[in-house]
Coordinates of C-alpha atoms (C1' of nucleotides) in Angstrom, one line a residue:
Chain A
M1 CA -113.0 -92.7 -116.8
I2 CA -113.8 -93.9 -113.3
L3 CA -114.1 -91.2 -110.6
L4 CA -113.8 -91.7 -106.9
D5 CA -115.6 -89.5 -104.4
L6 CA -113.6 -89.7 -101.2
S7 CA -116.3 -88.0 -99.3
D8 CA -118.7 -90.7 -100.3
K9 CA -119.4 -93.0 -97.4
R10 CA -119.6 -96.1 -99.7
P11 CA -116.5 -98.3 -100.1
L12 CA -114.2 -97.6 -103.0
Y13 CA -114.8 -100.9 -104.6
I14 CA -118.6 -100.3 -104.6
Q15 CA -118.1 -96.9 -106.2
I16 CA -116.1 -98.5 -108.9
T17 CA -118.5 -101.4 -109.6
E18 CA -121.5 -99.0 -109.7
Q19 CA -119.8 -96.8 -112.3
Y20 CA -118.9 -99.8 -114.4
K21 CA -122.4 -101.2 -114.1
S22 CA -123.8 -98.0 -115.5
L23 CA -121.2 -97.7 -118.3
I24 CA -121.9 -101.3 -119.3
S25 CA -125.7 -101.1 -118.9
L26 CA -125.9 -98.0 -121.0
G27 CA -123.8 -99.6 -123.7
I28 CA -121.0 -97.1 -123.4
L29 CA -118.7 -100.1 -122.9
K30 CA -119.5 -102.8 -125.5
P31 CA -119.5 -106.5 -125.0
D32 CA -116.1 -108.2 -125.3
E33 CA -114.4 -104.8 -124.9
K34 CA -111.3 -105.1 -122.7
L35 CA -111.2 -103.3 -119.4
P36 CA -108.1 -101.7 -118.1
S37 CA -105.9 -104.3 -116.3
V38 CA -106.1 -104.5 -112.5
R39 CA -102.7 -103.1 -112.0
Q40 CA -103.0 -100.3 -114.6
L41 CA -106.3 -99.1 -113.2
A42 CA -104.9 -99.2 -109.7
I43 CA -102.1 -96.9 -110.8
D44 CA -104.5 -94.6 -112.7
M45 CA -106.8 -94.2 -109.8
S46 CA -103.9 -94.3 -107.3
I47 CA -105.4 -96.9 -105.1
N48 CA -104.4 -100.4 -104.2
P49 CA -104.7 -103.2 -106.8
N50 CA -106.5 -105.4 -104.3
T51 CA -109.3 -102.9 -104.3
I52 CA -109.7 -103.0 -108.1
Q53 CA -109.5 -106.8 -107.9
K54 CA -112.3 -106.8 -105.5
A55 CA -114.4 -104.5 -107.7
Y56 CA -113.7 -106.7 -110.8
S57 CA -114.6 -109.9 -108.9
E58 CA -117.9 -108.3 -107.9
L59 CA -118.6 -107.3 -111.4
E60 CA -117.9 -110.8 -112.6
R61 CA -120.1 -112.5 -110.2
D62 CA -122.9 -110.1 -111.0
G63 CA -122.5 -111.0 -114.7
Y64 CA -121.3 -107.6 -116.0
I65 CA -117.8 -108.8 -117.0
Y66 CA -115.9 -112.0 -117.5
S67 CA -112.4 -112.5 -116.4
L68 CA -109.8 -114.6 -118.1
S69 CA -106.7 -115.3 -116.0
G70 CA -103.6 -114.1 -117.7
R71 CA -105.6 -112.5 -120.4
G72 CA -107.6 -109.7 -118.8
N73 CA -111.2 -108.6 -118.0
Y74 CA -113.8 -108.2 -120.7
V75 CA -117.3 -106.7 -120.8
A76 CA -119.9 -109.5 -120.8
N77 CA -123.0 -109.9 -122.9
I78 CA -125.4 -108.3 -120.6
E79 CA -128.7 -109.1 -122.4
K80 CA -129.5 -111.5 -119.6
I81 CA -128.6 -109.0 -116.9
L82 CA -130.5 -105.9 -118.0
P83 CA -134.0 -107.0 -116.8
S84 CA -132.8 -107.9 -113.3
R85 CA -131.0 -104.5 -113.2
K86 CA -134.3 -102.7 -113.4
N87 CA -135.7 -104.9 -110.7
E88 CA -132.8 -104.0 -108.6
Y89 CA -133.6 -100.3 -109.0
F90 CA -137.3 -100.7 -108.3
S91 CA -136.6 -102.7 -105.2
N92 CA -134.4 -99.9 -103.9
L93 CA -137.1 -97.5 -104.7
D94 CA -139.8 -99.5 -103.0
E95 CA -137.6 -99.6 -99.9
I96 CA -138.0 -95.9 -99.6
L97 CA -141.6 -95.6 -100.8
K98 CA -142.5 -98.1 -98.0
K99 CA -141.3 -95.6 -95.4
A100 CA -143.5 -92.7 -96.7
P101 CA -146.2 -93.2 -94.1
H102 CA -143.7 -92.8 -91.3
Y103 CA -143.0 -89.3 -92.7
L104 CA -146.7 -88.5 -92.9
L105 CA -146.4 -88.3 -96.6
S106 CA -149.3 -89.3 -98.9
K107 CA -149.3 -91.0 -102.2
K108 CA -150.3 -87.7 -103.8
E109 CA -147.4 -85.8 -102.2
I110 CA -144.9 -88.4 -103.3
I111 CA -146.1 -88.5 -106.9
E112 CA -146.2 -84.7 -107.0
H113 CA -142.6 -84.7 -105.9
V114 CA -141.4 -87.3 -108.3
K115 CA -143.0 -85.4 -111.2
L116 CA -141.4 -82.2 -110.1
F117 CA -138.1 -83.9 -109.7
F118 CA -137.9 -85.0 -113.3
N119 CA -139.0 -81.6 -114.6
E120 CA -136.4 -79.7 -112.7
P121 CA -133.6 -82.1 -111.8
D122 CA -131.8 -79.0 -110.3
D123 CA -128.6 -81.0 -109.7
V124 CA -126.6 -77.8 -109.9
S125 CA -123.7 -79.0 -107.8
Chain B
M1 CA -142.8 -100.5 -77.8
I2 CA -139.6 -100.6 -79.8
L3 CA -139.0 -103.7 -81.8
L4 CA -135.6 -104.9 -83.0
D5 CA -135.1 -107.2 -85.9
L6 CA -131.9 -108.9 -85.0
S7 CA -131.4 -110.2 -88.5
D8 CA -131.7 -106.8 -90.0
K9 CA -128.4 -105.7 -91.5
R10 CA -128.8 -102.1 -90.2
P11 CA -127.1 -101.2 -86.9
L12 CA -129.2 -101.6 -83.9
Y13 CA -128.9 -98.0 -82.9
I14 CA -130.3 -96.9 -86.3
Q15 CA -133.3 -99.2 -85.9
I16 CA -134.0 -97.6 -82.6
T17 CA -133.7 -94.0 -83.7
E18 CA -135.9 -94.7 -86.8
Q19 CA -138.7 -96.1 -84.7
Y20 CA -138.5 -93.2 -82.2
K21 CA -138.5 -90.7 -85.0
S22 CA -141.6 -92.3 -86.4
L23 CA -143.4 -92.5 -83.1
I24 CA -142.6 -88.9 -82.4
S25 CA -143.4 -87.5 -85.8
L26 CA -146.7 -89.3 -85.9
G27 CA -147.6 -87.8 -82.5
I28 CA -147.8 -91.2 -80.8
L29 CA -145.2 -89.9 -78.3
K30 CA -146.3 -86.4 -77.1
P31 CA -143.9 -83.5 -76.5
D32 CA -142.4 -83.5 -73.0
E33 CA -143.3 -87.2 -72.5
K34 CA -140.5 -89.0 -70.7
L35 CA -138.6 -91.7 -72.5
P36 CA -137.5 -94.9 -70.7
S37 CA -134.1 -94.5 -69.1
V38 CA -131.0 -95.7 -71.0
R39 CA -130.4 -98.5 -68.5
Q40 CA -134.0 -99.6 -68.3
L41 CA -134.5 -99.7 -72.0
A42 CA -131.3 -101.6 -72.4
I43 CA -132.6 -104.2 -70.0
D44 CA -136.0 -104.4 -71.6
M45 CA -134.5 -104.9 -75.0
S46 CA -131.6 -107.0 -73.6
I47 CA -129.0 -105.1 -75.6
N48 CA -126.0 -103.1 -74.6
P49 CA -126.7 -99.7 -72.9
N50 CA -124.1 -98.1 -75.1
T51 CA -126.3 -98.9 -78.1
I52 CA -129.3 -97.1 -76.4
Q53 CA -127.1 -94.2 -75.4
K54 CA -125.9 -93.8 -79.0
A55 CA -129.5 -93.9 -80.3
Y56 CA -130.6 -91.2 -77.8
S57 CA -127.7 -89.0 -78.6
E58 CA -128.6 -89.2 -82.2
L59 CA -132.2 -88.4 -81.5
E60 CA -131.1 -85.4 -79.5
R61 CA -128.7 -84.2 -82.2
D62 CA -131.6 -84.4 -84.7
G63 CA -133.9 -82.5 -82.4
Y64 CA -136.4 -85.2 -81.6
I65 CA -135.7 -85.4 -77.9
Y66 CA -134.0 -83.2 -75.3
S67 CA -132.1 -84.6 -72.4
L68 CA -131.9 -83.1 -68.9
S69 CA -128.8 -84.3 -67.3
G70 CA -129.5 -86.6 -64.4
R71 CA -133.3 -86.4 -65.1
G72 CA -133.8 -88.3 -68.2
N73 CA -134.7 -87.9 -71.9
Y74 CA -137.9 -86.2 -73.1
V75 CA -139.8 -85.8 -76.4
A76 CA -139.0 -82.4 -77.9
N77 CA -141.5 -80.1 -79.4
I78 CA -141.5 -81.3 -83.0
E79 CA -143.1 -78.3 -84.6
K80 CA -139.7 -77.1 -85.6
I81 CA -138.7 -80.6 -86.8
L82 CA -141.5 -81.7 -89.0
P83 CA -140.8 -79.7 -92.1
S84 CA -137.2 -80.7 -92.1
R85 CA -138.3 -84.3 -91.7
K86 CA -140.2 -84.3 -95.0
N87 CA -137.1 -82.7 -96.6
E88 CA -135.0 -85.5 -95.2
Y89 CA -137.3 -88.0 -96.9
F90 CA -137.4 -86.2 -100.1
S91 CA -133.6 -85.9 -100.3
N92 CA -133.3 -89.6 -99.7
L93 CA -135.8 -90.1 -102.5
D94 CA -134.0 -87.7 -104.8
E95 CA -130.9 -89.6 -104.2
I96 CA -132.5 -92.6 -105.9
L97 CA -134.4 -90.8 -108.5
K98 CA -131.2 -89.2 -109.6
K99 CA -129.9 -92.7 -110.5
A100 CA -132.8 -93.6 -112.8
P101 CA -131.0 -92.8 -116.0
H102 CA -128.2 -95.2 -115.1
Y103 CA -130.8 -97.9 -115.1
L104 CA -132.2 -96.8 -118.5
L105 CA -135.4 -95.8 -116.7
S106 CA -137.6 -92.9 -117.9
K107 CA -139.6 -90.5 -115.9
K108 CA -142.7 -92.2 -117.2
E109 CA -141.6 -95.6 -116.0
I110 CA -140.8 -94.3 -112.6
I111 CA -144.0 -92.5 -112.1
E112 CA -145.9 -95.6 -113.4
H113 CA -144.1 -97.7 -110.8
V114 CA -144.7 -95.3 -107.9
K115 CA -148.4 -95.1 -108.7
L116 CA -148.6 -98.9 -108.8
F117 CA -146.7 -99.2 -105.6
F118 CA -149.2 -97.2 -103.7
N119 CA -152.2 -99.0 -105.1
E120 CA -150.8 -102.4 -104.2
P121 CA -148.4 -101.9 -101.3
D122 CA -148.1 -105.6 -100.7
D123 CA -145.0 -107.5 -101.4
V124 CA -146.0 -109.1 -104.6
S125 CA -142.6 -110.6 -105.3
Chain C
M1 CA -108.4 -128.5 -136.8
I2 CA -108.0 -127.2 -133.2
L3 CA -110.6 -124.7 -132.1
L4 CA -110.2 -122.3 -129.3
D5 CA -112.9 -120.7 -127.3
L6 CA -111.4 -117.4 -126.2
S7 CA -114.1 -116.8 -123.7
D8 CA -113.5 -120.2 -122.1
K9 CA -112.2 -119.8 -118.6
R10 CA -109.8 -122.7 -118.9
P11 CA -106.2 -122.0 -119.9
L12 CA -105.6 -122.1 -123.7
Y13 CA -103.0 -124.8 -123.4
I14 CA -105.4 -127.0 -121.7
Q15 CA -108.0 -126.5 -124.4
I16 CA -105.4 -127.5 -126.9
T17 CA -104.2 -130.6 -125.1
E18 CA -107.8 -131.8 -124.5
Q19 CA -108.6 -131.6 -128.2
Y20 CA -105.5 -133.4 -129.2
K21 CA -106.0 -136.1 -126.7
S22 CA -109.5 -136.7 -128.1
L23 CA -108.3 -136.6 -131.7
I24 CA -105.6 -139.1 -130.9
S25 CA -107.7 -141.4 -128.7
L26 CA -110.4 -141.5 -131.2
G27 CA -107.9 -142.5 -133.9
I28 CA -108.6 -139.4 -136.0
L29 CA -104.9 -138.7 -135.8
K30 CA -102.9 -141.9 -136.6
P31 CA -99.7 -143.1 -134.8
D32 CA -96.5 -141.5 -136.2
E33 CA -98.5 -138.8 -138.0
K34 CA -96.7 -135.5 -137.8
L35 CA -98.2 -132.6 -135.8
P36 CA -97.9 -129.0 -137.1
S37 CA -94.8 -127.3 -135.8
V38 CA -95.0 -125.2 -132.8
R39 CA -94.4 -122.0 -134.7
Q40 CA -96.8 -122.9 -137.5
L41 CA -99.6 -123.8 -135.2
A42 CA -99.0 -120.6 -133.2
I43 CA -99.4 -118.6 -136.4
D44 CA -102.5 -120.5 -137.5
M45 CA -104.2 -120.0 -134.2
S46 CA -102.7 -116.6 -133.7
I47 CA -101.6 -117.2 -130.2
N48 CA -98.3 -117.2 -128.4
P49 CA -95.9 -120.0 -129.3
N50 CA -95.1 -120.6 -125.7
T51 CA -98.7 -121.7 -125.3
I52 CA -98.4 -124.3 -128.0
Q53 CA -95.0 -125.4 -126.6
K54 CA -96.6 -125.9 -123.2
A55 CA -99.5 -127.9 -124.7
Y56 CA -97.1 -130.2 -126.7
S57 CA -94.9 -130.7 -123.6
E58 CA -97.9 -131.8 -121.7
L59 CA -99.0 -134.1 -124.5
E60 CA -95.6 -135.7 -124.5
R61 CA -95.5 -136.1 -120.8
D62 CA -98.8 -137.9 -120.9
G63 CA -97.6 -140.2 -123.7
Y64 CA -99.9 -138.9 -126.5
I65 CA -97.1 -137.7 -128.7
Y66 CA -93.3 -138.0 -129.0
S67 CA -91.0 -135.3 -130.1
L68 CA -87.8 -135.8 -132.1
S69 CA -85.6 -132.9 -131.4
G70 CA -85.3 -130.7 -134.5
R71 CA -87.6 -132.9 -136.5
G72 CA -91.0 -132.2 -135.0
N73 CA -93.7 -133.9 -132.9
Y74 CA -95.5 -137.1 -133.8
V75 CA -98.5 -139.0 -132.6
A76 CA -97.5 -141.8 -130.3
N77 CA -98.6 -145.4 -130.3
I78 CA -101.6 -145.1 -128.0
E79 CA -102.1 -148.7 -127.3
K80 CA -100.3 -148.2 -124.0
I81 CA -102.3 -145.0 -123.3
L82 CA -105.9 -146.0 -123.9
P83 CA -106.5 -148.0 -120.8
S84 CA -105.1 -145.3 -118.6
R85 CA -107.2 -142.8 -120.4
K86 CA -110.4 -144.4 -119.3
N87 CA -109.0 -144.5 -115.8
E88 CA -108.3 -140.8 -116.0
Y89 CA -112.0 -140.2 -116.9
F90 CA -113.3 -142.5 -114.2
S91 CA -111.1 -140.9 -111.5
N92 CA -112.5 -137.5 -112.5
L93 CA -116.0 -138.9 -112.3
D94 CA -115.3 -140.5 -108.9
E95 CA -114.1 -137.2 -107.6
I96 CA -117.6 -135.9 -108.2
L97 CA -119.5 -138.9 -107.2
K98 CA -117.7 -138.9 -103.9
K99 CA -119.3 -135.5 -103.1
A100 CA -122.9 -136.7 -103.7
P101 CA -123.6 -137.2 -100.0
H102 CA -122.6 -133.6 -99.3
Y103 CA -125.5 -132.6 -101.6
L104 CA -127.9 -134.9 -99.9
L105 CA -128.1 -136.9 -103.1
S106 CA -128.6 -140.7 -103.1
K107 CA -127.2 -143.4 -105.3
K108 CA -130.6 -143.7 -106.8
E109 CA -130.9 -140.0 -107.7
I110 CA -127.5 -140.0 -109.3
I111 CA -128.1 -143.0 -111.5
E112 CA -131.5 -141.7 -112.5
H113 CA -129.8 -138.4 -113.5
V114 CA -127.1 -140.2 -115.5
K115 CA -129.6 -142.3 -117.4
L116 CA -131.6 -139.2 -118.2
F117 CA -128.5 -137.4 -119.3
F118 CA -127.6 -139.9 -121.9
N119 CA -131.1 -140.1 -123.3
E120 CA -131.5 -136.4 -123.7
P121 CA -128.0 -135.0 -123.9
D122 CA -129.2 -131.6 -124.9
D123 CA -129.0 -128.6 -122.6
V124 CA -132.6 -128.7 -121.3
S125 CA -132.0 -125.8 -118.9
Chain D
M1 CA -114.2 -128.5 -87.4
I2 CA -112.9 -127.1 -90.7
L3 CA -109.9 -128.9 -92.2
L4 CA -107.5 -127.5 -94.8
D5 CA -105.7 -129.8 -97.3
L6 CA -102.6 -127.9 -98.3
S7 CA -101.9 -130.3 -101.1
D8 CA -105.3 -129.5 -102.5
K9 CA -104.9 -127.1 -105.5
R10 CA -108.1 -125.2 -104.7
P11 CA -107.7 -121.9 -102.9
L12 CA -108.0 -122.0 -99.2
Y13 CA -111.1 -119.8 -99.1
I14 CA -112.9 -122.2 -101.5
Q15 CA -112.0 -125.2 -99.3
I16 CA -113.5 -123.4 -96.4
T17 CA -116.7 -122.4 -98.1
E18 CA -117.3 -125.9 -99.5
Q19 CA -117.0 -127.4 -96.1
Y20 CA -119.3 -124.9 -94.6
K21 CA -121.8 -125.4 -97.4
S22 CA -121.9 -129.1 -96.7
L23 CA -122.2 -128.6 -92.9
I24 CA -125.1 -126.2 -93.4
S25 CA -126.8 -128.1 -96.2
L26 CA -126.7 -131.3 -94.2
G27 CA -128.2 -129.5 -91.2
I28 CA -125.2 -130.1 -89.0
L29 CA -125.1 -126.4 -88.5
K30 CA -128.6 -125.1 -87.7
P31 CA -130.2 -121.8 -88.9
D32 CA -129.2 -118.8 -86.7
E33 CA -126.4 -120.7 -85.2
K34 CA -123.3 -118.5 -84.7
L35 CA -120.2 -119.2 -86.7
P36 CA -116.8 -118.6 -85.1
S37 CA -115.6 -115.0 -85.5
V38 CA -113.4 -114.2 -88.4
R39 CA -110.4 -113.6 -86.2
Q40 CA -111.0 -116.6 -84.0
L41 CA -111.3 -119.0 -86.9
A42 CA -108.2 -117.5 -88.5
I43 CA -106.3 -118.2 -85.3
D44 CA -107.7 -121.7 -85.0
M45 CA -106.8 -122.6 -88.6
S46 CA -103.6 -120.5 -88.4
I47 CA -104.3 -118.6 -91.6
N48 CA -104.9 -114.9 -92.3
P49 CA -108.1 -113.3 -91.2
N50 CA -108.6 -111.8 -94.7
T51 CA -108.9 -115.3 -96.1
I52 CA -111.6 -116.2 -93.6
Q53 CA -113.3 -112.9 -94.4
K54 CA -113.3 -113.8 -98.1
A55 CA -114.8 -117.2 -97.4
Y56 CA -117.5 -115.8 -95.2
S57 CA -118.4 -113.1 -97.8
E58 CA -118.7 -115.8 -100.4
L59 CA -121.0 -117.9 -98.1
E60 CA -123.1 -114.8 -97.5
R61 CA -123.6 -113.9 -101.2
D62 CA -124.5 -117.6 -101.9
G63 CA -127.1 -117.4 -99.1
Y64 CA -125.6 -119.9 -96.7
I65 CA -125.0 -117.4 -93.9
Y66 CA -125.9 -113.8 -92.9
S67 CA -123.4 -111.4 -91.6
L68 CA -124.2 -108.7 -89.0
S69 CA -121.4 -106.1 -88.7
G70 CA -120.3 -105.9 -85.1
R71 CA -122.4 -108.9 -84.2
G72 CA -121.0 -111.9 -86.0
N73 CA -121.9 -114.4 -88.7
Y74 CA -124.9 -116.7 -88.5
V75 CA -126.2 -119.7 -90.4
A76 CA -129.0 -118.6 -92.8
N77 CA -132.3 -120.3 -93.4
I78 CA -131.3 -122.3 -96.4
E79 CA -134.7 -123.6 -97.5
K80 CA -134.5 -121.4 -100.5
I81 CA -131.0 -122.5 -101.2
L82 CA -131.2 -126.3 -101.2
P83 CA -132.9 -126.9 -104.5
S84 CA -130.3 -124.8 -106.3
R85 CA -127.6 -126.7 -104.5
K86 CA -128.6 -129.9 -106.2
N87 CA -128.7 -128.2 -109.5
E88 CA -125.2 -127.0 -108.9
Y89 CA -124.1 -130.6 -108.3
F90 CA -125.9 -131.9 -111.4
S91 CA -124.4 -129.3 -113.6
N92 CA -121.0 -130.2 -112.4
L93 CA -121.8 -133.9 -113.1
D94 CA -123.1 -133.1 -116.6
E95 CA -119.9 -131.3 -117.4
I96 CA -118.1 -134.6 -117.0
L97 CA -120.7 -136.8 -118.6
K98 CA -120.6 -134.6 -121.6
K99 CA -117.0 -135.6 -122.2
A100 CA -117.6 -139.3 -122.1
P101 CA -117.6 -139.7 -125.9
H102 CA -114.1 -138.2 -126.1
Y103 CA -112.9 -141.1 -123.9
L104 CA -114.7 -143.7 -126.1
L105 CA -117.0 -144.4 -123.2
S106 CA -120.6 -145.5 -123.7
K107 CA -123.6 -144.8 -121.7
K108 CA -123.6 -148.4 -120.5
E109 CA -120.0 -148.3 -119.3
I110 CA -120.7 -145.0 -117.4
I111 CA -123.8 -146.3 -115.6
E112 CA -122.0 -149.6 -114.8
H113 CA -119.2 -147.6 -113.2
V114 CA -121.5 -145.3 -111.2
K115 CA -123.4 -148.3 -109.8
L116 CA -120.2 -150.0 -108.9
F117 CA -118.9 -146.8 -107.3
F118 CA -121.8 -146.6 -104.9
N119 CA -121.5 -150.2 -103.9
E120 CA -117.8 -150.1 -103.1
P121 CA -116.9 -146.6 -102.3
D122 CA -113.4 -147.9 -101.6
D123 CA -112.3 -144.5 -100.3
V124 CA -109.7 -146.2 -98.1
S125 CA -107.4 -143.3 -97.8
Chain E
dG1 C1' -97.7 -108.6 -119.3
dT2 C1' -102.3 -110.7 -117.2
dG3 C1' -105.7 -112.3 -113.1
dG4 C1' -105.9 -114.6 -108.5
dT5 C1' -104.6 -115.9 -103.8
dC6 C1' -102.5 -115.0 -99.5
dT7 C1' -100.2 -112.6 -95.7
dA8 C1' -99.5 -108.8 -92.5
dG9 C1' -101.0 -105.0 -90.5
dA10 C1' -103.9 -100.9 -90.1
dC11 C1' -108.3 -98.4 -89.4
dC12 C1' -113.3 -97.8 -88.9
dA13 C1' -118.1 -98.5 -87.3
dC14 C1' -120.8 -101.1 -84.3
dC15 C1' -121.9 -103.6 -79.8
Chain F
dG1 C1' -115.3 -108.0 -78.8
dT2 C1' -117.5 -108.0 -83.9
dG3 C1' -117.5 -107.5 -89.3
dG4 C1' -115.6 -104.7 -93.2
dT5 C1' -112.4 -102.0 -96.0
dC6 C1' -108.0 -100.8 -97.5
dT7 C1' -102.9 -100.8 -98.2
dA8 C1' -98.5 -103.0 -99.1
dG9 C1' -96.1 -106.5 -100.7
dA10 C1' -95.4 -111.3 -102.1
dC11 C1' -96.1 -115.5 -105.0
dC12 C1' -98.2 -118.4 -108.6
dA13 C1' -100.2 -119.8 -113.1
dC14 C1' -101.0 -118.3 -117.6
dG15 C1' -99.8 -116.0 -122.3

DNA sequence: GTGGTCTAGACCACC
DNA sequence: GTGGTCTAGACCACG
């Protein structure tokens, strides 16, 4: 269910958390659903358990899951999280938009590009 | 001319290249203009010469400057660069736009946000 | 009679002992009253008998119950326990009060807060 | 400067973060002051660097320090943090106060004890 | 079986 | 030198 891209420059544990954050935000994983155990997921993905542990800890502190020692990790109730999640996205987006002038790009060009992007997502790869 | 934010999380050499890329793209530095020497700039910015060297190498690799061994570094003719520069920006932007669905964000919401951003570029937060 | 909060981060056996300690201290369970058997309680609460066993052992160790081998567990005479119970509470409390200076909090602020707490015990947050 | 209590049940990395949080909150460590390097502190305290790393990461995500890869860890500007720090303390305190009734303790007894505590801190150990 | 902490040792990017 | 990630393997408390 979780896929690693070894050519991705981001750390493994970040790749894992991001995928879980999506799955949980989109409701594909339901509240109180049990996640695979640290060790089991480590085996499935053939990486070290410590890396999974780190990913799960990160997810817990960000409110996506809750962790019960000796009992497993469970999807949290994310109602409180969702709004801040969109903010997170927008602040990433703003970071880029802010740089547009350095690239001699105008508001018009950017908006044109965004519109185009969503009409033809052309993510063929 | 180059300003470092020492509390910025990005590597120093990246901060330097980005500023030079802007100055060159915007035409503030003209083609064939001489850049400060590695040693001199290192002294001026009071950072390690290795860091400057790394920044200059990166700029050369990306075609923004050319270096004449023993004679210094010079702004390149950016005609060939400019189009690819916009592409670079757009591909960064696309990288983010691609993730919108994971945040339950629609094309409409994104475009709305982008329009808003350019009308009120200030940090409202 | 005993309620578990499965999403509580504390170990289950602690949740059980705390509730029994309250019930016994408050006199809701009378001295020499028989407790449910380990097995029966485990079934009722649908948790592992080991967990109940651990809770009962702890209660016995702390003098809240006594166990007659083969005949079950019984509420102890708590006369001897009660004073030490308050001490237990106060030493927990002291542990926190001791840290007040690390939070730049004065005696006055703490007392103010405690008074307020007991007037409006509800979760105002 | 940082002391470990091996008989303390709390994890080492928590003991470290708590001490740093105090030092920083109290202004004993000033903003932008450099912390000992991960490796150096590990040697000084004769524990594993990973444990220090974990402590520093925790401090960073809680806003007490900022971390610059290749350049070290520095005390953050904690103006934004301080108010939430007091809240943290009070919510710990409330957690205990909430349990008073289970110990047959009245508001009056608690307040009496708190007053007494601050007059005679009797932390002789 | 579960999560969590810790050690030891390696490797990488950055300065 | 610096921080950061990852592996391997151990130990503990909890269920």
